[in-house]
CSV table of C-alpha atoms and ligand atoms in Angstrom, one decimal:
chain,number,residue,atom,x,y,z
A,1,UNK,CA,-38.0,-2.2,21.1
A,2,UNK,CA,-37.0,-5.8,21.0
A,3,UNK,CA,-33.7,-6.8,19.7
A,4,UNK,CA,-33.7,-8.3,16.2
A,5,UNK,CA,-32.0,-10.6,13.9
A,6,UNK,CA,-29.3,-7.9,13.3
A,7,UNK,CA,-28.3,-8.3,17.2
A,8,UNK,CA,-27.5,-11.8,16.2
A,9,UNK,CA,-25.7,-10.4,13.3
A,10,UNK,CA,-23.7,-8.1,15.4
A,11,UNK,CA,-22.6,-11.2,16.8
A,12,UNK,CA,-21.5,-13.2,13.9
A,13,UNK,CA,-20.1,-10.4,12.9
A,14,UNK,CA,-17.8,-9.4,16.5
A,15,UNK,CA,-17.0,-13.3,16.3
A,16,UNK,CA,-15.7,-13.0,12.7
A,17,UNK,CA,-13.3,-9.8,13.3
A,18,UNK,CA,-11.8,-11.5,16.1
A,19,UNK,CA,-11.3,-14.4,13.7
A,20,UNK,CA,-9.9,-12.4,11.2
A,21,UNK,CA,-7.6,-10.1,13.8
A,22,UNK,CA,-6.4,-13.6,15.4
A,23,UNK,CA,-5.5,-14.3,11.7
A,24,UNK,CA,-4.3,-11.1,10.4
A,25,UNK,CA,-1.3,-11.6,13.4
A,26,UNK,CA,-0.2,-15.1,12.3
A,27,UNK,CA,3.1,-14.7,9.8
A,28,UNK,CA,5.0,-17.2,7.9
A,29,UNK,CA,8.7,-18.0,8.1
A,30,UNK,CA,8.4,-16.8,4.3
A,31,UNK,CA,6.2,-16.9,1.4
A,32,UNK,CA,3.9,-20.1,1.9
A,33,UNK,CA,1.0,-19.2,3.2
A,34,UNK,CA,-1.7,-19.8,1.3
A,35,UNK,CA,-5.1,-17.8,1.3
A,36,UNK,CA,-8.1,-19.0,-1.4
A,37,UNK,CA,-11.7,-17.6,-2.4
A,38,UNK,CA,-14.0,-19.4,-3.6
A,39,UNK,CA,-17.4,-18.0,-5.1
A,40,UNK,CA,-20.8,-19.4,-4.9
A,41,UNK,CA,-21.3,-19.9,-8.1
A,42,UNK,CA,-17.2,-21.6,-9.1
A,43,UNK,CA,-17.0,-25.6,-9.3
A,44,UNK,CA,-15.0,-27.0,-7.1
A,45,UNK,CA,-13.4,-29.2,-9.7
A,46,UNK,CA,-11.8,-26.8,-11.2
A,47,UNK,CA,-10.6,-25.1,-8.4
A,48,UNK,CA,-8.6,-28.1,-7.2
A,49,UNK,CA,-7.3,-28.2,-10.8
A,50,UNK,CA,-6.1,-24.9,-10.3
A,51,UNK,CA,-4.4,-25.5,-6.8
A,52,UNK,CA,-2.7,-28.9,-9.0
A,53,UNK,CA,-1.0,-26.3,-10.9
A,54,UNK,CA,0.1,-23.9,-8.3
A,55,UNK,CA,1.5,-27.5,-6.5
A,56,UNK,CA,3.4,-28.3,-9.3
A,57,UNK,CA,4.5,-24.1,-9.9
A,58,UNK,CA,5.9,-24.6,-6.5
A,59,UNK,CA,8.1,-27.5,-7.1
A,60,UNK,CA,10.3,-24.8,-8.2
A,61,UNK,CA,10.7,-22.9,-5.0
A,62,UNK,CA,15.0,-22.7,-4.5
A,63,UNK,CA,14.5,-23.0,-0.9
A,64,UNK,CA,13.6,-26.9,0.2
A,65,UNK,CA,11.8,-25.9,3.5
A,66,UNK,CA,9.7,-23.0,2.1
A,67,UNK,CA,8.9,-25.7,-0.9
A,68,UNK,CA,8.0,-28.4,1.5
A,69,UNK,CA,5.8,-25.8,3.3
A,70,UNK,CA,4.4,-24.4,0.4
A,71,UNK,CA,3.4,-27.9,-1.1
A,72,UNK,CA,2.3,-29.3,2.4
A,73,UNK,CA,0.0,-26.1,2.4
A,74,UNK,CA,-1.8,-26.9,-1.0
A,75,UNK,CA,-2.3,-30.2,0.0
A,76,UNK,CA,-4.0,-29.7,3.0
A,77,UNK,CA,-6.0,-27.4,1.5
A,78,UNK,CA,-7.1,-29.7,-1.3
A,79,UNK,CA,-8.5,-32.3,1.1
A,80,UNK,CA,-10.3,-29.5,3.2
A,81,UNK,CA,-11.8,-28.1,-0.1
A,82,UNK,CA,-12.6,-32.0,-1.2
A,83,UNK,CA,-15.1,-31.9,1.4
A,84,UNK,CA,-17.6,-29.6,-0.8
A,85,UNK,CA,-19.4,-30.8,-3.2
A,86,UNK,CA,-20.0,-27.3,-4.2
A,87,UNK,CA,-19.4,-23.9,-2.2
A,88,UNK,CA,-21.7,-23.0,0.1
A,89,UNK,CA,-24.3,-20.2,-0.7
A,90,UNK,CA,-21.9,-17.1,-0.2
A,91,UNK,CA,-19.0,-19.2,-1.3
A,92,UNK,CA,-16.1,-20.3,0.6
A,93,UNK,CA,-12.6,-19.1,2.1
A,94,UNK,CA,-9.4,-21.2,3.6
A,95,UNK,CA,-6.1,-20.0,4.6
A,96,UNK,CA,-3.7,-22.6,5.3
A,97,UNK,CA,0.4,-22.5,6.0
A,98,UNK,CA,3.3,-23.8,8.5
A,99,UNK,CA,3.4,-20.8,11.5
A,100,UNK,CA,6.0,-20.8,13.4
A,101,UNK,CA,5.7,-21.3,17.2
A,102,UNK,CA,8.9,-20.3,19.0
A,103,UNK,CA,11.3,-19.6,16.1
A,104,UNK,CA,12.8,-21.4,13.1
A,105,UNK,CA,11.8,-25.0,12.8
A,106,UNK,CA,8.7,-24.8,15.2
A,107,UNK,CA,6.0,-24.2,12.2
A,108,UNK,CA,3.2,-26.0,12.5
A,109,UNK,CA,0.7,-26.6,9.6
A,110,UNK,CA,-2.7,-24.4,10.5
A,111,UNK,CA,-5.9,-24.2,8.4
A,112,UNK,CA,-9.5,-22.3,8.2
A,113,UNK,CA,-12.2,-23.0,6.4
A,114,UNK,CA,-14.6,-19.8,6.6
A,115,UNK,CA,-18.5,-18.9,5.0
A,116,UNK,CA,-18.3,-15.6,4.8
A,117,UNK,CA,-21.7,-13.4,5.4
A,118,UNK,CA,-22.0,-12.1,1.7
A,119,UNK,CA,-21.2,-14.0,-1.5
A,120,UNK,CA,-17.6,-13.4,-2.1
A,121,UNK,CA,-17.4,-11.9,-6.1
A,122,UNK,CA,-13.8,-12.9,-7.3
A,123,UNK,CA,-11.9,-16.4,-7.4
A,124,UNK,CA,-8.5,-15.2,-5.8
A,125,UNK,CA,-5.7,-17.2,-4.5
A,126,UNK,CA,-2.4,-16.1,-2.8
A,127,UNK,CA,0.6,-17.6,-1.3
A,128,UNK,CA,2.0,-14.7,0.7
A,129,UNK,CA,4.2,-14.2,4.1
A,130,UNK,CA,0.8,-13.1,5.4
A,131,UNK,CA,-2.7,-13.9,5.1
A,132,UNK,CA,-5.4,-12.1,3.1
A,133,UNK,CA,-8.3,-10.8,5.1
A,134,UNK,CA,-8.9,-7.6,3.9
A,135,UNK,CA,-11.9,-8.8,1.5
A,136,UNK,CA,-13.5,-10.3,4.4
A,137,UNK,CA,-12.7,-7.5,6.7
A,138,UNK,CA,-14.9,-5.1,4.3
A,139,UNK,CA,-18.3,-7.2,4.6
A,140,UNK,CA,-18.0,-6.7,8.2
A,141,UNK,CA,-17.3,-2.8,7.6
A,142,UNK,CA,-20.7,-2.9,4.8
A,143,UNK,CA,-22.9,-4.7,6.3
A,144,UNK,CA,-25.9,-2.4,5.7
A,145,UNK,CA,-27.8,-2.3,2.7
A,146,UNK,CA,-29.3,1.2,1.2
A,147,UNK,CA,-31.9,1.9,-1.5
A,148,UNK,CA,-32.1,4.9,-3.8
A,149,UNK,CA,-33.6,6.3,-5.7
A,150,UNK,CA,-32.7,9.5,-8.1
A,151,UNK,CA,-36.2,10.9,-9.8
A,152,UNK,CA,-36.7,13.5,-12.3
A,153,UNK,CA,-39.6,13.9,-15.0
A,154,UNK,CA,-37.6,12.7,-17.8
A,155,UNK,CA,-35.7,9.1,-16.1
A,156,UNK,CA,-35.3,7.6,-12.6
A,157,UNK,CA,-32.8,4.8,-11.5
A,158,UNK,CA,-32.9,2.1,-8.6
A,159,UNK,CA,-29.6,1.1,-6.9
A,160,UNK,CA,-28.7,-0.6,-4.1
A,161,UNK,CA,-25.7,0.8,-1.9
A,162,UNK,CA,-23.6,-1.5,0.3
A,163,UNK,CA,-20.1,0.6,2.1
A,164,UNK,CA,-18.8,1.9,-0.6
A,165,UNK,CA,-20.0,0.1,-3.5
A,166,UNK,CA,-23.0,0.5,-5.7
A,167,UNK,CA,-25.1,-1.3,-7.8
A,168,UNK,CA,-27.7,-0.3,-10.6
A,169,UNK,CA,-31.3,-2.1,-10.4
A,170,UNK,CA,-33.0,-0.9,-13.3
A,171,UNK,CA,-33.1,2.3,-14.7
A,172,UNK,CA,-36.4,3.9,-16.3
A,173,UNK,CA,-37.2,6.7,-19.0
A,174,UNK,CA,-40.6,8.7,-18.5
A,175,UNK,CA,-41.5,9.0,-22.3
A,176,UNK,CA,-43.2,11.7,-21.0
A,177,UNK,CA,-42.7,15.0,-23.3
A,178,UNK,CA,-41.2,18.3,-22.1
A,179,UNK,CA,-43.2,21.5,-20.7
A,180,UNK,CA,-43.4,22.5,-23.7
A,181,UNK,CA,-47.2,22.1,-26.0
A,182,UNK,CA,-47.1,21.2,-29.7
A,183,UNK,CA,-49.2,23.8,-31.6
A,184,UNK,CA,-52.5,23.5,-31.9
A,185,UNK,CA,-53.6,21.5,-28.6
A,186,UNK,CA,-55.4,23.3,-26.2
A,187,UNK,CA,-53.0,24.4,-22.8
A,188,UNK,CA,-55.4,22.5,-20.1
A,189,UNK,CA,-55.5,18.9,-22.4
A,190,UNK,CA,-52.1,19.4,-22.6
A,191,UNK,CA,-51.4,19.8,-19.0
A,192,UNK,CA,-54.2,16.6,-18.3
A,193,UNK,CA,-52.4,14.6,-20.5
A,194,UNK,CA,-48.8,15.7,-18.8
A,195,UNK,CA,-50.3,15.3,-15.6
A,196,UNK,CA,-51.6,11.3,-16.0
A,197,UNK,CA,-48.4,10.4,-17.9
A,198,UNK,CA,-46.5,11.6,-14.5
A,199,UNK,CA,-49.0,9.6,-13.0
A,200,UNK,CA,-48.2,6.5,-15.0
A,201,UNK,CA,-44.8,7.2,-14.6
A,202,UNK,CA,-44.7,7.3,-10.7
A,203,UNK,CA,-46.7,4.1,-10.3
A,204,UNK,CA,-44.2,2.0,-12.4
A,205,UNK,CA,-41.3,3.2,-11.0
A,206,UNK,CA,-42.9,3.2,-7.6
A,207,UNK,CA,-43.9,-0.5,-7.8
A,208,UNK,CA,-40.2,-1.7,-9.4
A,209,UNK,CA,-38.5,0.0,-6.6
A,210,UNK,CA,-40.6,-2.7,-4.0
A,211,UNK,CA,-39.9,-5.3,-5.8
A,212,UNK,CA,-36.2,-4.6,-6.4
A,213,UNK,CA,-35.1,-3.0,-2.9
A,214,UNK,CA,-37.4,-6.0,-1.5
A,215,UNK,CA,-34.5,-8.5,-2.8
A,216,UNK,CA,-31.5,-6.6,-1.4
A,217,UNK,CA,-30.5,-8.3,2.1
A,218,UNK,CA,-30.6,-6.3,5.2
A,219,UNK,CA,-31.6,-3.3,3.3
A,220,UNK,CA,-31.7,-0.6,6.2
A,221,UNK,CA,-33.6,2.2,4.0
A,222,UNK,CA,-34.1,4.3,1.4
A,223,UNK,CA,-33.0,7.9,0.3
A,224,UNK,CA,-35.2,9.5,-3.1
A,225,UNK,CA,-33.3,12.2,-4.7
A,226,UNK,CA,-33.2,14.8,-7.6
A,227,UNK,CA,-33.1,17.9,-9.4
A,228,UNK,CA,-35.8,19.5,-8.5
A,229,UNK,CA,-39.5,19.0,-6.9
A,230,UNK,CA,-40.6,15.8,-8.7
A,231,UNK,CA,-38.5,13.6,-6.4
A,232,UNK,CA,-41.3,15.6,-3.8
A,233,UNK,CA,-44.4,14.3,-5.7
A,234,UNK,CA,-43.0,11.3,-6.2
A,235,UNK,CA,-42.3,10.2,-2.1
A,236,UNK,CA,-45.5,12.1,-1.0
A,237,UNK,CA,-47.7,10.8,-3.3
A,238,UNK,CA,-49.2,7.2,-2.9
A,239,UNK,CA,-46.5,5.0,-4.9
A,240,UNK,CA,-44.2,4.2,-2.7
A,241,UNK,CA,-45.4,0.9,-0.7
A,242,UNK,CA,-45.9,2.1,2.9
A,243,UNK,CA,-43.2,-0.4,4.1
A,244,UNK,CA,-40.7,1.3,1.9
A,245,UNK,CA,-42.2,4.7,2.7
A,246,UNK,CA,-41.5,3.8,7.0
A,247,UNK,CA,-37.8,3.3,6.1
A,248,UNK,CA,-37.1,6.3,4.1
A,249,UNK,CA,-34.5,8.5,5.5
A,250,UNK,CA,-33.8,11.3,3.8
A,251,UNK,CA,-35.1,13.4,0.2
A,252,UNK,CA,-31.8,14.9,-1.0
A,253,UNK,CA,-31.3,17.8,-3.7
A,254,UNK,CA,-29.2,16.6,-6.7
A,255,UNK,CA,-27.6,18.5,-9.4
A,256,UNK,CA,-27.4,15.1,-11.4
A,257,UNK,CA,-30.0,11.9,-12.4
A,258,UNK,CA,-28.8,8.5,-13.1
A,259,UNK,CA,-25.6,7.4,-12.3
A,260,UNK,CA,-24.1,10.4,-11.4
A,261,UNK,CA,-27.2,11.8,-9.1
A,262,UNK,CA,-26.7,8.0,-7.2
A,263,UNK,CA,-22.7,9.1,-6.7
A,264,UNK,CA,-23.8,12.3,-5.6
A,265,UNK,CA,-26.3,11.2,-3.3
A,266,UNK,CA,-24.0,8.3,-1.5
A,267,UNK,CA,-21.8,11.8,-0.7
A,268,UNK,CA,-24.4,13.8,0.5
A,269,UNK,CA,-25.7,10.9,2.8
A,270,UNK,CA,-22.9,10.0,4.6
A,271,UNK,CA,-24.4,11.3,8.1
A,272,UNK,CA,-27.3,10.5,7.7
A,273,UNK,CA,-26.2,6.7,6.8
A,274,UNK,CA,-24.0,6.8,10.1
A,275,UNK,CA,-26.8,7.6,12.2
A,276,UNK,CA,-29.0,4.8,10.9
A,277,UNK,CA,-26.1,2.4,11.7
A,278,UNK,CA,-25.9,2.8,14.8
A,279,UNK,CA,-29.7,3.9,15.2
A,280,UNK,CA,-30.2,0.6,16.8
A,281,UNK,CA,-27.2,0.2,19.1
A,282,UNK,CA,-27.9,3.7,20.6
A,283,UNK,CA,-31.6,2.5,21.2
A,284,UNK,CA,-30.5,-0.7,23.0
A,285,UNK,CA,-28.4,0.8,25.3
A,286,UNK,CA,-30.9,3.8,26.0
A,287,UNK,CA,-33.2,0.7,27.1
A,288,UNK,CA,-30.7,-0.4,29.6
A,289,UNK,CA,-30.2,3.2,30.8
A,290,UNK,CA,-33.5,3.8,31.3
A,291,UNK,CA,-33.8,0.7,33.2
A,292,UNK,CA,-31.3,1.8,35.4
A,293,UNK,CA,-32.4,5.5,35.9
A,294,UNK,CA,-35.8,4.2,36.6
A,295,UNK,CA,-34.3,1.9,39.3
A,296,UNK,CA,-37.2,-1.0,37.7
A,297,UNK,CA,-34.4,-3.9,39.4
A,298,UNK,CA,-34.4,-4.7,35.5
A,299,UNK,CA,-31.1,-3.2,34.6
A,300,UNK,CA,-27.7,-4.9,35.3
A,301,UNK,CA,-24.3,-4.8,35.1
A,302,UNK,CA,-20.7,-5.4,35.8
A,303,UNK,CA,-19.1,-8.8,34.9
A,304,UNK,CA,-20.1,-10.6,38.2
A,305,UNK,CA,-23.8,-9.6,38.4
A,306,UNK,CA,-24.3,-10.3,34.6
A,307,UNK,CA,-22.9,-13.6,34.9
A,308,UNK,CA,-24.8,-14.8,37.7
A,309,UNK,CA,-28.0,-13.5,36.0
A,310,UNK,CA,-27.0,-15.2,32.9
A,311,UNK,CA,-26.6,-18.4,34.5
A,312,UNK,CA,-29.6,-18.0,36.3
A,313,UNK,CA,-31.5,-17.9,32.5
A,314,UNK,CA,-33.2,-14.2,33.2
A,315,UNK,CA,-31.5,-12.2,30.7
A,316,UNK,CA,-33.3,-11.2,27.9
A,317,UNK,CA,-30.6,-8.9,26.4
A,318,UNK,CA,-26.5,-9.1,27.2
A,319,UNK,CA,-25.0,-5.8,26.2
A,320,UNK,CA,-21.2,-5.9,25.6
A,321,UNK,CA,-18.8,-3.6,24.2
A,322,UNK,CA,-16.8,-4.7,21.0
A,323,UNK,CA,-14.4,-2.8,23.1
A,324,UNK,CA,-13.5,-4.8,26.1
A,325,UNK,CA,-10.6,-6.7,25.7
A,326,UNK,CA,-10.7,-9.0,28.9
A,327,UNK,CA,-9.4,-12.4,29.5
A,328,UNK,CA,-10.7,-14.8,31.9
A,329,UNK,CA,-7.6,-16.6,32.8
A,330,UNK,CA,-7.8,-20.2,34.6
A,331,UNK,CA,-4.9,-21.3,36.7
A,332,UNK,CA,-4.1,-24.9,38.0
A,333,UNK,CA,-1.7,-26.2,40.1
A,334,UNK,CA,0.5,-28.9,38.9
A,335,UNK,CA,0.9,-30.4,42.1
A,336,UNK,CA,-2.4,-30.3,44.2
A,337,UNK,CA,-4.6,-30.1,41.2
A,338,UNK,CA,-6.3,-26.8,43.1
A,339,UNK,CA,-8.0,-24.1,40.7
A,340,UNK,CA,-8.5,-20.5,40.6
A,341,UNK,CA,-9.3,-17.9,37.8
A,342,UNK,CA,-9.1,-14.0,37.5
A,343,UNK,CA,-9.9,-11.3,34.7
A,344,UNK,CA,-7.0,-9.5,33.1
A,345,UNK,CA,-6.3,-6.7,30.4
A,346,UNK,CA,-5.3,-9.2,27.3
A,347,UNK,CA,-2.2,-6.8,26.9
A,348,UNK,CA,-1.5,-8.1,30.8
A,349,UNK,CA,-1.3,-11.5,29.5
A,350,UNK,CA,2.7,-11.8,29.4
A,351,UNK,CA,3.5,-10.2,32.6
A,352,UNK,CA,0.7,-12.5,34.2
A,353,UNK,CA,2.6,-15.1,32.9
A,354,UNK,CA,6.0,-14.1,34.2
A,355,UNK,CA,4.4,-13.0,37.8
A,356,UNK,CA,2.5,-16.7,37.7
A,357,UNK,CA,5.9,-18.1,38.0
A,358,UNK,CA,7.1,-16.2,40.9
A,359,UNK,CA,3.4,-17.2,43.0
A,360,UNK,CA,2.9,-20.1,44.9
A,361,UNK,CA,0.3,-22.2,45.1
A,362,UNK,CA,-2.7,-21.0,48.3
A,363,UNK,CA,-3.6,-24.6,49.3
A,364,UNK,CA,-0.3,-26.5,49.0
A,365,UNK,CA,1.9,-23.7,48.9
A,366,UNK,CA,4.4,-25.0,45.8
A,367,UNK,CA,5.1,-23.0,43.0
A,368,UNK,CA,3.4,-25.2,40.2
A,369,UNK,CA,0.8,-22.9,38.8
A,370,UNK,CA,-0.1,-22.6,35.3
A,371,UNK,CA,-2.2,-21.0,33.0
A,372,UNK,CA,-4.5,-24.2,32.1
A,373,UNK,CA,-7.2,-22.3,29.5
A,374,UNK,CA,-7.8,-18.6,28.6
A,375,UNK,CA,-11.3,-17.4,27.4
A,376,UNK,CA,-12.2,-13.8,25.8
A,377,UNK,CA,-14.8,-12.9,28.4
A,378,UNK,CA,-16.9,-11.5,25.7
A,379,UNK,CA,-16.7,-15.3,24.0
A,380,UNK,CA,-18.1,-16.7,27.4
A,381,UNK,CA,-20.5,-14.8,28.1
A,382,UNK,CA,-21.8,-15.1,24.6
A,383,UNK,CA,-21.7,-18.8,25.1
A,384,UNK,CA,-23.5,-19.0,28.2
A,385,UNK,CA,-26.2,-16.3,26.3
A,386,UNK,CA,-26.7,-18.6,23.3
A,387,UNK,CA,-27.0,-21.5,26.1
A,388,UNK,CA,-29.7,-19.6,27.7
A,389,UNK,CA,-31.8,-18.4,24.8
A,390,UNK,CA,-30.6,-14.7,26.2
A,391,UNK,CA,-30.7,-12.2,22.9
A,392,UNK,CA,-27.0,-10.8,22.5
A,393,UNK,CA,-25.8,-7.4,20.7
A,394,UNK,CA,-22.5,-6.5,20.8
A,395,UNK,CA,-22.2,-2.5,20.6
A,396,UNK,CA,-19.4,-0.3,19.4
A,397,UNK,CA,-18.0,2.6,20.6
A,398,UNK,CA,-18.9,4.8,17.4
A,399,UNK,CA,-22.0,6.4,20.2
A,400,UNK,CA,-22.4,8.3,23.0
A,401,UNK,CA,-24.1,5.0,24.3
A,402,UNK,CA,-21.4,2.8,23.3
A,403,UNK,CA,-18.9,4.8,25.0
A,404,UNK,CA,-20.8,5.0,28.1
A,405,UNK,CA,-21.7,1.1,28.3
A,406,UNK,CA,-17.8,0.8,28.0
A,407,UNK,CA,-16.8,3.8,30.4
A,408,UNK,CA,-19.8,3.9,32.8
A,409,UNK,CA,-21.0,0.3,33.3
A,410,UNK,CA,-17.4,-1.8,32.5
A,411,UNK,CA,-18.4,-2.7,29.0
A,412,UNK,CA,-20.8,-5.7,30.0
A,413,UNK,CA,-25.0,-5.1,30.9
A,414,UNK,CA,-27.9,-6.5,30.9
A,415,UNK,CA,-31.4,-6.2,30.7
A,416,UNK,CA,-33.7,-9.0,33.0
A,417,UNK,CA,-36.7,-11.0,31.8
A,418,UNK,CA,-38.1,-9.9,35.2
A,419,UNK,CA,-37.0,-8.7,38.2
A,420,UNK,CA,-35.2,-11.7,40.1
A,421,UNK,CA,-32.9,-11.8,43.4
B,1,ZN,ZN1,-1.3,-26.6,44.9
């Protein structure tokens, strides 16, 4: 199997948490930090009308330094969002305030502009001791898309299922009349005539769920249910386009149609959903297993090997666990200019500090070392992967695989183009 776009999307999507974790930890000296969405479809004019108002609500903050923090804020966020002519396709988001560095009177003005992967649905704009990620952090948790489909003889309705929300595409009626004859018609025309409307029926509704699960981004499959067997006819017989028919998961028994049978079946579906999810991280790392059981020299891992095969440009696939929380620390000396770096535990990061103070330098012997960068080692290798066309998928620990990559291999494998020395 080769890796597809959504390994890519696992990527923008680790890169984004981190973002939003590296944000959700900044806090302001009080309430003057500002968060903004901005929908797609919202003019931008208006939206800087908007934040003219709040500017001129905020000259009547008591305290001067949380006004002049507040105002400074809006500002700044102004010119940033003066730079769109109009939001981007899926809309825009900024948070902007003064966070303190080292105590009272260290703030320093921040701001981030961010596209978000789906269109954001609802102007909102805050000025909080905290920022407000929590929108964003729910497209990276629904990320996958879901079609379905609840079929009986008398209505059917399409909806699309993100996480926890749903939306209805269309819903249909059969027109077709119930089991039971009017007088005077003979039983079999009767049943003939049931039997074609059905037919009729299935083939509409068959060719509007392709069309309308064919819009829905990254739609991952598609559950038909129902009371009774005609969801059964429906999926086995030919009206279902055989694309949609390869991505159906599941026929589940409903006690409901419409709405309701759509609630009931988002319920009912919640392992199977969870197994799709991760259908594709487990399959990746089962590659890189087999590799390695089948000792085909394509199968790598451990920070140093991957690295040097990365940099090499033979890596068709860099594993990492969303897990690993390493940082590749560079150290300088002040006085001889010498370098050396080392991988620590982030939550090591303070002590390494304190110990780095205490160590003198190996070539001149002085204690003037210092931290001069830190990288997350999952951001590097990344880097150098994008650099070297290598495909990328960053896997979570929610599988037996996931744990294993993490546990078994030190979060960080690889599978080789070819075999190489
Ligand atoms: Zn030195």
């Amino acid at each position: 199997m080769s890796p597809s776009s959504t390994t890519q999307d696992s990527v923008l999507r680790f890169k984004l948490k981190r973002t939003l974790e590296m944000l959700a930890a900044k806090e302001g000296r009080g309430t003057e930090l500002i968060t903004l969405y901005v929908p797609p479809e919202r003019r931008i004019h208006e939206v800087m009308a908007n934040l003219r108002e709040e500017y001129g609500t905020a000259s009547n903050i008591k305290s001067r330094t949380t006004r002049k923090n507040v105002q400074e804020a809006i500002e700044k966020t102004s010119q940033r969002l003066k730079l769109f002519k109009e939001p981007p396709k899926n809309g825009l988001v900024i948070f902007c305030g003064a966070i303190p560095r080292d105590g009272p009177g260290t703030e320093k003005m921040e701001v981030y502009v961010l596209e978000p992967p789906e269109p954001i649905n609802v102007y909102f704009y805050r000025c909080d001791a905290k920022f407000h990620i929590e929108p964003l952090m729910a497209m990276i948790r629904e990320r996958d898309a879901y079609g379905v489909v609840v079929i009986d003889s008398s209505e059917a309705v399409v909806a699309a299922v993100r996480g926890q929300r749903m939306e209805v595409l269309q819903q249909f009626t059969s027109g077709i009349p119930g089991k039971h004859r009017a007088g005077g018609q003979s039983a079999r025309r009767f049943e003939r005539i049931r039997e074609q409307a059905m037919n009729d029926y299935f083939r509409r509704v068959g060719a509007h769920v392709f069309d309308l699960l064919g819009k829905v981004p990254g739609l991952k499959g598609l559950i038909v249910g129902g009371p009774g067997p005609t969801k059964h006819d429906f999926v086995e017989g030919d009206y279902l386009n055989y694309m949609l028919k390869e991505k159906l998961l599941a026929t589940i028994d409903t006690s409901y149609v419409g709405e309701q049978g759509v609630d009931e079946i988002i319920l009912k579906s919640q392992e199977v959903l969870r197994g799709v999810r991760y259908l594709e991280e487990k399959q990746l790392v089962q590659k890189f297993l087999y590799e390695i059981g089948h000792e085909t020299g394509l199968g790598v891992y451990g920070e140093t090997q991957v690295r040097k095969y990365l940099n090499a440009g033979v890596v068709d696939l860099l594993l990492v666990s969303e897990k690993l929380n390493i940082l590749h620390v560079y150290v300088k000396c002040k006085n001889c200019a010498a370098t050396e770096d080392s991988l620590i535990p982030q939550a090591g990061f303070v002590k390494f500090e304190q110990d780095l103070m205490a160590t003198t330098c190996k070539k001149c012997n002085s204690a003037a070392l210092y931290v001069e960068d830190t990288k997350d080692l999952v951001d590097e290798l990344i880097d150098i992967a994008d650099k070297q066309n290598a495909n990328v998928a960053v896997i979570s620990t929610e599988t037996d695989e996931g744990v294993m990559l993490k546990d078994s291999f030190g979060g960080i494998a690889a599978i080789l183009r070819y075999k190489a020395s």
